[in-house]
Amino acid sequence: MVLVYSDNKNLMLELLNKGNELAKELNKSLTAVIIGKDEFSKDYIAHGADKVVVAETDIDQFKAEEYTDIIEGIVKEDGSEIILIGSNKNGKELAPRLAAKFETGCVTDCTNVYLRDKKLTAERIVYSGNAVAVEQFNTTPQIVTVPSKVFDPLPKDDKHKGEVVKKKIDVEKSSSKILKVQEMKTEEANVEDAEIIVSCGRGFKDKNDIKMISDLAEALKGRTVGCSRPIAADLKWLSEDHWIGLSGHKVKPKLYIAAGISGQIQHIAGMRDSGVIVAINKDPEALIFKSADYGIVGDLYEILPKLTDAIKTKMG
Amino acid sequence: MNIVVCAKQVVDVSEIKVDSKTNKLILAGVPQKISDIDKNAMEEAIKIKEKHGGKLTVVTVGPADAKEKIKELLAMGADEGIHIVQPEKLDYFVVSTILAGAIKKIGEYDIILCGEASIDLFSGQIGPRVAGILNIPQITYAQNVTVEKDKVVSERNIGDKAVTIESSFPVMITVTKEINEPRLPSLMQILAAANKPINDWSLDDVGSGKLEPKITTVDIKGVSMERKNVVYQDDIDDSVGKLVDSLVKEGVLR
Ligand SMILES: Cc1cc2nc3c(=O)[nH]c(=O)nc-3n(C[C@H](O)[C@H](O)[C@H](O)COP(=O)(O)OP(=O)(O)OC[C@H]3O[C@@H](n4cnc5c(N)ncnc54)[C@H](O)[C@@H]3O)c2cc1C
Ligand SMILES: Nc1ncnc2c1ncn2[C@@H]1O[C@H](COP(=O)(O)O)[C@@H](O)[C@H]1O
């Protein structure tokens, strides 16, 4: 059996596509897991699930300890050999804990998953983008986590049939307690889908100056603003969905412009697949120039307005 | 308060080169260091110890020369180091089983601290695996940690939400890079660290004699990046003009 789980619906739809392909190749069926309220079982079936297990519990919030127990139970009953888990932060703390329970292998943040000689094979980026490791499993269940936008969702097929199994599940309660959940603002930057991205880094002195970046993005008709980790994680000037890099989002626009970004390898890891890379930095020795096709050495405060004007003139 | 920090020696990823002809990584001669975020874990551990007292132990599974790197963490403020020479064949299962074995042997522990991920492999697996083996609660991606006498309150940064969790002890916490600024040890501390013990434990000592990896790395493909590296650095107006012309030629302006 192939089993997929994420607490994020979009990730689920993407995983179901891959899960469906693997299940067909292995002549197995595909199970989707929902923990808590059944909101989406119809969608999951239309997107390829043969079965949806709805774990009905009185737990209303994600805790790795409890979710691991729930999924462990379902996996045992279902006989899952392959488990695909969505690679958001919750999925990434769930999958290895689950793997520890089964004393089995796990590969996180896979950029590709396929069968080679009937063996599940997973690729992931290592050494901060310098290499791709190809991993194979020696035991089952074989657990992988996959980030969003790695696979497209399968087109919806309302004729696809599947069963919904509701299960009452009691789990051992974790001794930890969730005190507060604070939603952080997101701007839904969708950097993964962008054709043109203009990114800012610590070379910016003030949050308001980021307007220069959005003006340039606007002139390029790209409208997508990206940033380095400190801008989102330390300064919190932009929401996490703008953050590009090893620990942020991986992007491949046709044009990537980095202004006031030093070009540390962890940033490069997120944008190295871009088409044309442009760097603006006042330090001629900045690493970013080594990873760029074109660069201008100078003060971004002087360059950005001029570049925006020049592009507006050119593009009419 | 008994605190255990798990720290890993890694290659300095910014120094790795890729042979663009063979697509093989050139790892020979690349310097090794303690994984960046493990120093954040250590800094947080020191702060907890400063407030509550107790013992701070750092554990590493690594090659023989990793022992030398542990001294840096002793200089920062750990009381004792434990070094377990890694087996020839290893994966996340093997390393986490050894670490959990070592922590059980330490016996008394309230808080285990790890980095959110190591900078070479960046898997984030070890912390949750260790917590799973020990069957204790876990708090990952902690962007702050407040320890009281019998509990810890911590905020997980999961991107679109901040989740505040309270846990009793023992608990495993993984920290983000932003949680603190790791201190640089003074010369006095570096010298004093020479007298702090680093124990060598064998795999048998921690009850992990024969462990077979659950995954096998069948290939590592180097990814080289070749860029044009055209840099304009004269008059700003000229540079801007040249850049726009180049972008037109590249066909990225429409
Ligand atoms: C495990 C790990 C994961 C990480 N993940 C990520 C990640 O996903 N994404 C990421 O971005 N980083 C990540 N980092 C952090 C990364 O290593 C760098 O610290 C970070 O990218 C630096 O951000 P920056 O370039 O904005 O800031 P800085 O390094 O401070 O660079 C600022 C640059 O601006 C230039 N500058 C200053 N003023 C001006 C001006 N007026 N005009 C023009 N230029 C100017 C400076 O010359 C400098 O080059 C990670 C680090 C670790 C250890
Ligand atoms: N070999 C090791 N020895 C000690 N701690 C480790 C080791 N590998 C990983 N860790 C810990 O687990 C964290 C996550 O590592 P990783 O799972 O490799 O991303 C690191 O930041 C360390 O705290």
XYZ file of C-alpha atoms and ligand atoms in Angstrom:
646
model
C 0.000 0.000 0.000
C 0.988 3.576 -0.548
C -0.059 6.101 2.089
C -0.027 9.891 1.905
C -0.482 12.414 4.668
C -0.189 16.145 5.129
C -2.080 18.698 7.189
C -2.030 20.931 4.110
C -4.628 20.268 1.413
C -2.603 21.519 -1.561
C 0.359 19.387 -0.555
C -2.001 16.426 -0.248
C -3.219 16.869 -3.810
C 0.357 16.982 -5.100
C 1.389 13.921 -3.083
C -1.672 12.012 -4.290
C -0.459 12.397 -7.863
C 2.924 10.864 -7.052
C 1.322 8.293 -4.754
C -1.062 7.293 -7.520
C 1.779 6.772 -9.975
C 3.785 4.668 -7.510
C 0.742 2.620 -6.498
C -0.085 1.845 -10.148
C 3.453 0.748 -10.896
C 3.449 -1.553 -7.886
C -0.129 -2.740 -8.310
C -1.049 -1.423 -4.880
C -3.747 0.880 -3.715
C -3.460 4.425 -2.473
C -4.618 5.571 0.957
C -4.971 9.186 2.062
C -5.102 10.021 5.753
C -7.096 12.816 7.356
C -6.687 13.505 11.045
C -9.646 15.232 12.678
C -12.627 16.589 10.774
C -13.349 15.103 7.376
C -13.378 18.121 5.129
C -11.722 16.871 1.990
C -12.218 13.123 1.496
C -14.273 13.729 -1.688
C -11.468 15.876 -3.122
C -8.822 13.338 -2.222
C -10.746 10.549 -3.926
C -11.301 12.679 -7.034
C -7.566 13.319 -7.054
C -6.609 9.665 -6.993
C -7.054 8.166 -3.504
C -8.575 4.663 -3.439
C -9.286 4.981 0.252
C -9.434 7.827 2.726
C -8.921 6.981 6.371
C -10.404 9.636 8.608
C -8.945 9.380 12.090
C -11.570 10.762 14.420
C -9.956 11.945 17.600
C -10.559 14.535 20.245
C -7.159 16.027 19.473
C -7.685 19.332 17.749
C -4.145 20.520 17.189
C -1.008 19.069 15.688
C 1.482 17.569 18.098
C 4.175 15.334 16.646
C 3.936 12.783 19.466
C 0.213 12.220 19.044
C 0.077 12.436 15.258
C 2.940 9.956 15.024
C 0.963 7.472 17.128
C -2.145 7.916 15.001
C -0.310 7.390 11.729
C 1.696 4.514 13.177
C -1.581 2.725 13.924
C -2.989 3.340 10.451
C 0.231 2.235 8.741
C 0.249 -1.020 10.705
C -3.348 -1.770 9.827
C -2.988 -0.718 6.202
C 0.322 -2.479 5.644
C 1.760 0.620 3.974
C 5.114 0.075 2.324
C 5.542 3.607 1.032
C 4.603 6.704 3.026
C 4.642 10.162 1.451
C 4.428 13.071 3.871
C 4.131 16.760 3.013
C 7.339 18.572 3.813
C 6.092 21.551 5.748
C 7.492 22.079 9.241
C 4.909 19.779 10.843
C 5.531 17.044 8.285
C 9.259 17.356 8.744
C 9.061 16.719 12.467
C 6.478 13.984 12.077
C 8.215 11.830 9.449
C 11.506 11.169 11.278
C 9.706 10.445 14.544
C 7.500 7.975 12.689
C 10.597 6.439 11.094
C 12.146 6.051 14.551
C 9.047 4.147 15.745
C 9.325 1.719 12.823
C 13.136 1.645 12.967
C 13.113 2.409 9.284
C 14.545 4.833 6.757
C 13.326 8.309 5.975
C 14.415 10.864 3.396
C 13.307 14.474 3.911
C 12.727 17.271 1.390
C 12.822 15.085 -1.693
C 13.117 16.783 -5.061
C 12.235 13.577 -6.869
C 10.791 10.198 -5.928
C 10.587 7.207 -8.278
C 11.005 3.465 -8.552
C 14.248 2.047 -9.825
C 14.390 -1.762 -10.015
C 11.123 -1.741 -8.049
C 12.927 0.022 -5.219
C 11.781 3.381 -3.968
C 14.454 5.900 -4.846
C 14.523 9.443 -3.526
C 16.645 12.401 -4.494
C 17.440 15.293 -2.206
C 19.705 18.310 -2.234
C 22.773 18.052 -0.005
C 25.787 20.244 0.752
C 23.684 23.365 0.322
C 22.932 22.817 -3.331
C 26.358 21.578 -4.368
C 25.061 18.066 -4.906
C 22.034 15.823 -5.219
C 22.083 12.598 -3.201
C 20.246 9.550 -4.515
C 18.955 7.378 -1.671
C 17.444 3.907 -1.611
C 15.698 2.074 1.191
C 16.735 -1.218 2.763
C 13.598 -1.695 4.873
C 9.886 -0.877 4.876
C 7.952 1.238 5.468
C 9.854 3.648 3.260
C 9.143 7.202 4.364
C 9.768 10.355 2.346
C 8.771 13.978 2.787
C 8.123 16.147 -0.284
C 7.912 19.960 -0.311
C 5.135 21.823 -2.085
C 5.351 22.426 -5.837
C 7.668 19.468 -6.487
C 4.800 17.558 -8.097
C 1.700 18.924 -9.815
C -1.668 17.720 -8.576
C -3.402 15.088 -10.674
C -6.311 16.568 -12.637
C -9.597 16.095 -10.816
C -11.623 13.063 -11.886
C -15.049 13.041 -10.258
C -15.692 9.533 -11.587
C -12.768 8.043 -9.633
C -14.126 5.821 -6.888
C -12.839 5.322 -3.395
C -14.069 4.430 0.062
C -14.061 6.578 3.153
C -13.219 4.728 6.359
C -13.882 6.514 9.627
C -11.898 5.324 12.608
C -12.193 6.287 16.230
C -8.688 6.559 17.546
C -7.522 6.885 21.113
C -3.952 7.931 21.553
C -1.733 8.371 24.509
C -1.802 12.084 25.269
C 1.470 13.934 25.092
C 2.553 15.642 28.276
C 3.131 18.851 26.324
C 0.461 21.501 25.973
C -0.215 24.051 23.229
C -0.741 27.410 24.874
C -1.183 29.671 21.901
C -1.290 29.615 18.117
C -0.575 32.894 16.458
C -1.249 33.228 12.750
C 1.536 35.133 11.062
C 0.663 37.281 8.141
C 1.456 35.903 4.724
C 1.265 37.716 1.456
C 1.026 34.564 -0.661
C 4.050 35.594 -2.647
C 4.089 32.217 -4.470
C 7.740 32.684 -5.357
C 7.914 29.160 -6.797
C 5.579 30.128 -9.625
C 7.167 33.488 -10.428
C 8.826 34.211 -13.770
C 10.639 37.262 -12.477
C 11.782 37.758 -8.893
C 13.463 40.787 -7.352
C 14.982 39.985 -3.956
C 16.261 42.098 -1.109
C 18.770 41.403 1.638
C 20.390 43.056 4.608
C 21.814 45.767 2.354
C 18.487 47.521 2.964
C 18.528 49.856 5.931
C 14.837 50.185 6.595
C 11.683 48.187 6.104
C 10.106 50.994 4.074
C 12.948 50.938 1.563
C 11.707 47.577 0.320
C 9.280 49.614 -1.749
C 12.185 50.157 -4.143
C 12.196 46.399 -4.740
C 8.479 46.182 -5.374
C 8.683 49.189 -7.716
C 11.324 47.407 -9.768
C 9.359 44.162 -9.696
C 6.296 46.071 -10.831
C 8.219 47.713 -13.701
C 9.396 44.263 -14.783
C 5.771 43.140 -14.731
C 7.002 40.377 -12.448
C 5.578 41.754 -9.239
C 7.230 39.080 -7.169
C 9.394 40.097 -4.255
C 11.823 37.680 -2.643
C 14.260 38.065 0.236
C 17.138 36.504 2.131
C 16.626 34.669 5.419
C 17.487 37.574 7.762
C 14.840 39.831 6.180
C 12.110 37.282 6.957
C 13.475 35.409 9.964
C 15.389 38.021 12.014
C 13.920 41.353 10.989
C 10.511 39.991 9.969
C 10.145 42.781 7.400
C 8.582 40.349 4.957
C 6.583 37.214 5.611
C 8.101 33.769 5.363
C 6.609 33.095 1.919
C 9.137 35.552 0.397
C 12.152 33.769 1.908
C 14.407 32.131 -0.648
C 17.170 29.646 0.042
C 18.152 26.350 1.552
C 15.747 26.726 4.455
C 13.262 28.820 2.485
C 11.671 28.450 -0.917
C 13.403 27.066 -4.018
C 12.741 29.134 -7.113
C 13.527 29.000 -10.821
C 12.369 32.235 -12.463
C 13.624 33.371 -15.869
C 15.156 36.409 -14.197
C 16.370 36.723 -10.607
C 17.646 40.052 -9.327
C 19.391 40.107 -5.929
C 19.959 43.526 -4.351
C 21.890 43.947 -1.118
C 22.348 40.187 -0.756
C 25.852 38.890 -0.013
C 25.402 35.566 -1.805
C 26.097 33.074 0.975
C 25.740 29.507 -0.248
C 22.513 28.997 1.717
C 20.849 31.763 -0.263
C 22.262 30.530 -3.577
C 20.817 27.071 -2.811
C 17.335 28.493 -3.321
C 17.878 30.376 -6.594
C 20.667 28.590 -8.425
C 18.294 27.160 -11.020
C 17.183 30.631 -12.142
C 17.562 31.577 -15.799
C 19.458 34.865 -15.668
C 20.846 36.058 -12.330
C 21.590 39.740 -11.682
C 23.370 41.076 -8.593
C 23.507 44.573 -7.161
C 25.973 45.030 -4.324
C 28.289 47.793 -3.158
C 31.061 45.355 -2.305
C 33.000 44.294 -5.433
C 34.220 41.209 -3.527
C 30.696 40.057 -2.607
C 30.192 36.340 -3.259
C 26.959 37.024 -5.105
C 28.914 38.199 -8.177
C 30.371 34.672 -8.517
C 26.843 33.302 -8.812
C 25.557 36.016 -11.138
C 25.422 36.501 -14.895
C 25.360 40.277 -14.630
C 26.221 42.537 -11.759
C 26.508 46.184 -10.884
C 28.868 47.291 -8.152
C 27.400 50.238 -6.308
C 24.906 51.577 -3.830
C 21.516 49.968 -4.294
C 19.865 53.190 -3.115
C 21.289 54.907 -6.143
C 20.997 52.037 -8.614
C 17.495 50.701 -8.006
C 15.533 53.892 -8.871
C 17.630 54.373 -12.012
C 17.226 50.757 -13.044
C 13.463 50.942 -12.494
C 13.253 54.083 -14.668
C 15.441 52.606 -17.398
C 13.330 49.466 -17.526
C 10.095 51.456 -17.617
C 11.447 53.437 -20.566
C 12.583 50.302 -22.374
C 9.395 48.375 -21.848
C 7.141 51.325 -22.565
C 18.929 20.888 35.457
C 20.711 18.365 33.252
C 21.119 19.477 29.684
C 22.443 17.519 26.716
C 23.435 19.212 23.460
C 23.885 17.104 20.312
C 26.489 18.645 18.041
C 27.856 17.498 14.711
C 31.100 18.108 12.896
C 30.413 18.984 9.260
C 32.312 20.031 6.164
C 32.232 23.750 5.521
C 29.769 23.698 2.622
C 30.867 27.104 1.350
C 34.304 25.644 0.596
C 33.115 22.675 -1.455
C 33.930 22.721 -5.160
C 32.368 20.691 -7.930
C 34.472 19.323 -10.774
C 32.438 20.580 -13.730
C 33.710 17.808 -16.030
C 33.002 14.761 -13.863
C 30.313 16.344 -11.681
C 32.079 14.915 -8.663
C 32.355 16.822 -5.415
C 35.808 17.823 -4.330
C 35.698 17.203 -0.579
C 39.372 16.526 0.070
C 40.963 19.319 2.044
C 37.661 21.064 2.765
C 37.775 22.371 6.356
C 35.526 20.869 9.012
C 33.594 22.783 11.634
C 30.799 22.441 14.173
C 27.488 22.789 12.333
C 26.370 26.416 12.682
C 23.012 25.913 14.353
C 24.475 23.485 16.907
C 26.260 26.516 18.348
C 22.884 28.186 18.749
C 21.753 25.057 20.618
C 24.849 25.304 22.799
C 24.286 29.017 23.485
C 20.711 28.324 24.556
C 21.899 25.503 26.817
C 24.432 27.794 28.479
C 21.745 30.389 29.127
C 19.533 27.767 30.745
C 22.422 26.564 32.876
C 23.304 30.104 33.920
C 19.783 30.534 35.229
C 19.136 27.142 36.791
C 22.528 25.538 37.358
C 23.111 21.863 36.625
C 25.267 19.979 34.204
C 25.739 20.562 30.488
C 27.000 17.679 28.390
C 27.737 17.786 24.676
C 27.532 14.570 22.640
C 28.855 13.972 19.165
C 28.940 10.999 16.836
C 31.686 11.599 14.335
C 35.081 10.706 12.953
C 38.103 10.557 15.263
C 39.069 14.178 14.578
C 35.672 15.467 15.732
C 37.019 15.327 19.293
C 39.160 18.357 18.608
C 36.161 20.406 17.482
C 34.236 19.586 20.648
C 36.774 21.632 22.608
C 35.266 24.741 21.102
C 31.915 23.884 22.692
C 33.583 23.133 26.028
C 35.194 26.567 25.815
C 31.795 28.126 25.205
C 30.482 26.563 28.408
C 29.798 22.818 28.274
C 31.040 20.878 31.307
C 31.822 17.634 29.606
C 32.048 16.124 26.163
C 31.186 12.658 24.908
C 32.675 11.490 21.658
C 31.553 8.320 19.937
C 33.481 7.317 16.837
C 31.003 6.739 14.070
C 30.674 3.312 12.445
C 31.760 2.919 8.853
C 28.232 2.613 7.507
C 25.752 5.122 8.839
C 22.487 6.885 8.176
C 20.022 8.910 10.242
C 18.734 5.733 11.912
C 22.224 4.675 12.962
C 23.299 8.107 14.249
C 20.069 8.748 16.168
C 20.151 5.279 17.742
C 23.714 5.862 18.927
C 22.850 9.321 20.281
C 19.783 8.004 22.101
C 21.919 5.204 23.530
C 24.453 7.736 24.779
C 21.724 9.895 26.324
C 20.292 6.855 28.113
C 23.747 6.100 29.430
C 24.104 9.677 30.675
C 20.961 8.732 32.564
C 19.690 11.975 33.981
C 18.530 14.487 31.430
C 15.873 17.180 31.465
C 16.437 18.974 28.182
C 18.038 17.708 24.975
C 18.934 20.431 22.492
C 19.673 19.988 18.791
C 19.940 22.291 15.807
C 16.919 22.563 13.492
C 19.142 20.923 10.871
C 22.800 20.299 10.148
C 24.284 22.483 7.441
C 25.789 19.684 5.367
C 22.825 17.331 4.983
C 20.110 19.634 6.316
C 17.717 16.787 7.060
C 16.358 17.825 10.446
C 15.840 14.159 11.276
C 18.084 13.517 14.238
C 16.220 15.523 16.895
C 12.750 14.052 16.248
C 14.221 10.569 15.868
C 16.013 10.788 19.215
C 12.816 12.076 20.847
C 10.918 9.201 19.251
C 13.363 6.576 20.488
C 13.322 8.018 24.010
C 9.549 8.465 23.757
C 9.608 12.031 25.045
C 7.876 15.199 23.780
C 9.591 17.267 21.098
C 9.505 20.952 20.237
C 11.061 21.734 16.847
C 12.022 25.033 15.199
C 12.043 26.829 18.566
C 12.616 30.554 18.124
C 12.635 31.130 21.875
C 12.882 28.968 24.965
C 11.979 29.941 28.529
C 12.863 27.391 31.169
C 11.274 27.365 34.595
C 11.915 25.011 37.461
C 9.758 22.184 36.255
C 8.710 23.122 32.738
C 9.698 24.830 29.540
C 7.681 27.200 27.375
C 8.809 27.631 23.814
C 7.587 29.135 20.580
C 7.813 27.035 17.408
C 8.186 28.983 14.199
C 6.385 26.945 11.569
C 6.369 29.645 8.920
C 2.760 30.700 8.697
C 2.167 30.287 12.432
C 3.934 30.667 15.752
C 2.905 27.894 18.132
C 3.639 28.296 21.843
C 4.113 24.963 23.600
C 4.622 24.109 27.250
C 6.261 20.847 28.220
C 7.426 19.082 31.338
C 10.833 17.365 31.409
C 12.406 15.514 29.764
C 11.910 17.209 26.418
C 13.816 17.425 23.137
C 14.043 20.867 21.537
C 15.496 21.852 18.164
C 16.386 25.518 17.777
C 16.492 27.912 14.823
C 19.439 30.039 13.795
C 17.596 33.169 14.925
C 17.084 32.109 18.556
C 20.310 33.730 19.772
C 23.793 34.890 18.875
C 26.315 32.217 19.929
C 29.066 33.621 22.158
C 32.707 33.561 21.179
C 34.793 32.006 23.968
C 37.523 34.157 25.487
C 41.151 33.085 25.471
C 40.864 32.210 29.170
C 37.886 29.976 28.452
C 39.697 28.305 25.575
C 42.655 27.534 27.828
C 40.413 26.313 30.649
C 38.575 23.995 28.288
C 41.717 21.913 27.904
C 41.074 20.567 31.406
C 37.479 19.608 30.818
C 36.866 15.909 30.154
C 35.943 14.497 26.739
C 34.956 10.869 27.232
C 35.402 8.336 24.472
C 32.499 5.944 24.434
C 32.424 2.968 22.133
C 29.392 1.744 20.216
C 29.141 -1.140 22.678
C 29.185 1.317 25.603
C 25.983 2.861 24.291
C 24.394 -0.464 23.375
C 24.600 0.118 19.624
C 27.099 -2.516 18.609
C 25.853 -3.682 15.233
C 23.554 -1.315 13.417
C 22.649 -1.663 9.772
C 21.671 1.540 7.937
C 18.088 1.680 6.685
C 18.948 3.754 3.656
C 21.867 3.605 1.257
C 23.206 6.553 -0.672
C 23.596 5.091 -4.151
C 24.935 8.229 -5.808
C 25.973 11.800 -5.069
C 25.775 13.982 -8.152
C 27.659 17.252 -7.992
C 25.788 20.237 -9.394
C 28.095 22.833 -10.842
C 26.893 26.296 -11.646
C 28.464 28.213 -14.487
C 27.497 31.873 -14.784
C 28.616 34.652 -17.099
C 30.003 36.795 -14.269
C 29.813 40.074 -16.201
C 30.259 42.867 -13.665
C 29.742 46.560 -14.436
C 31.470 48.862 -12.014
C 32.047 52.219 -13.626
C 29.627 55.072 -13.808
C 26.219 54.037 -12.404
C 24.218 55.427 -15.343
C 26.441 53.590 -17.820
C 26.208 50.384 -15.815
C 22.431 50.571 -15.612
C 22.233 51.169 -19.378
C 24.515 48.237 -20.142
C 22.605 45.969 -17.803
C 19.266 46.797 -19.413
C 20.744 46.170 -22.886
C 22.062 42.795 -21.745
C 18.707 41.838 -20.293
C 17.043 42.736 -23.594
C 19.539 40.524 -25.444
C 18.850 37.676 -23.000
C 15.186 38.014 -23.899
C 14.028 38.356 -20.314
C 12.428 41.791 -20.757
C 9.104 41.853 -22.493
C 21.600 26.243 8.086
C 21.442 27.582 7.461
C 20.383 27.805 6.599
C 20.237 29.046 5.982
N 19.211 29.230 5.099
C 19.136 30.401 4.407
C 18.134 30.614 3.409
O 17.286 29.756 3.163
N 18.118 31.798 2.749
C 19.040 32.791 2.984
O 18.979 33.861 2.333
N 19.972 32.625 3.946
C 20.043 31.457 4.662
N 20.992 31.313 5.626
C 21.793 32.505 6.015
C 22.942 32.788 5.064
O 24.058 32.026 5.451
C 23.318 34.278 5.137
O 23.587 34.623 6.461
C 22.224 35.202 4.598
O 21.802 34.759 3.327
C 22.739 36.612 4.513
O 21.685 37.485 4.146
P 21.992 38.837 3.370
O 22.765 38.545 2.157
O 20.683 39.524 3.226
O 22.824 39.691 4.442
P 24.373 40.006 4.516
O 25.184 38.786 4.429
O 24.532 40.876 5.719
O 24.661 40.821 3.201
C 24.273 42.128 2.957
C 24.929 42.565 1.664
O 24.443 43.839 1.301
C 25.507 44.601 0.769
N 25.144 46.015 0.955
C 25.064 46.707 2.115
N 24.649 47.976 1.889
C 24.484 48.095 0.550
C 24.069 49.147 -0.289
N 23.749 50.356 0.188
N 24.028 48.922 -1.618
C 24.345 47.693 -2.136
N 24.723 46.658 -1.379
C 24.789 46.854 -0.042
C 26.725 44.165 1.537
O 27.906 44.395 0.774
C 26.447 42.676 1.736
O 27.020 41.911 0.695
C 21.154 30.087 6.259
C 22.205 29.854 7.130
C 22.356 28.624 7.735
C 23.521 28.401 8.654
N 26.533 12.926 14.215
C 25.880 13.725 15.087
N 26.310 13.838 16.355
C 25.655 14.635 17.241
N 24.563 15.346 16.925
C 24.083 15.261 15.673
C 24.714 14.444 14.688
N 24.026 14.572 13.536
C 23.017 15.435 13.779
N 23.047 15.854 15.071
C 22.110 16.792 15.722
O 20.889 16.790 14.998
C 20.645 18.076 14.403
C 19.986 17.910 13.063
O 20.852 17.254 12.180
P 20.367 16.621 10.791
O 19.291 15.653 11.128
O 21.583 16.002 10.201
O 19.863 17.783 9.983
C 21.992 18.769 14.383
O 21.838 20.169 14.393
C 22.628 18.231 15.665
O 22.126 18.928 16.800
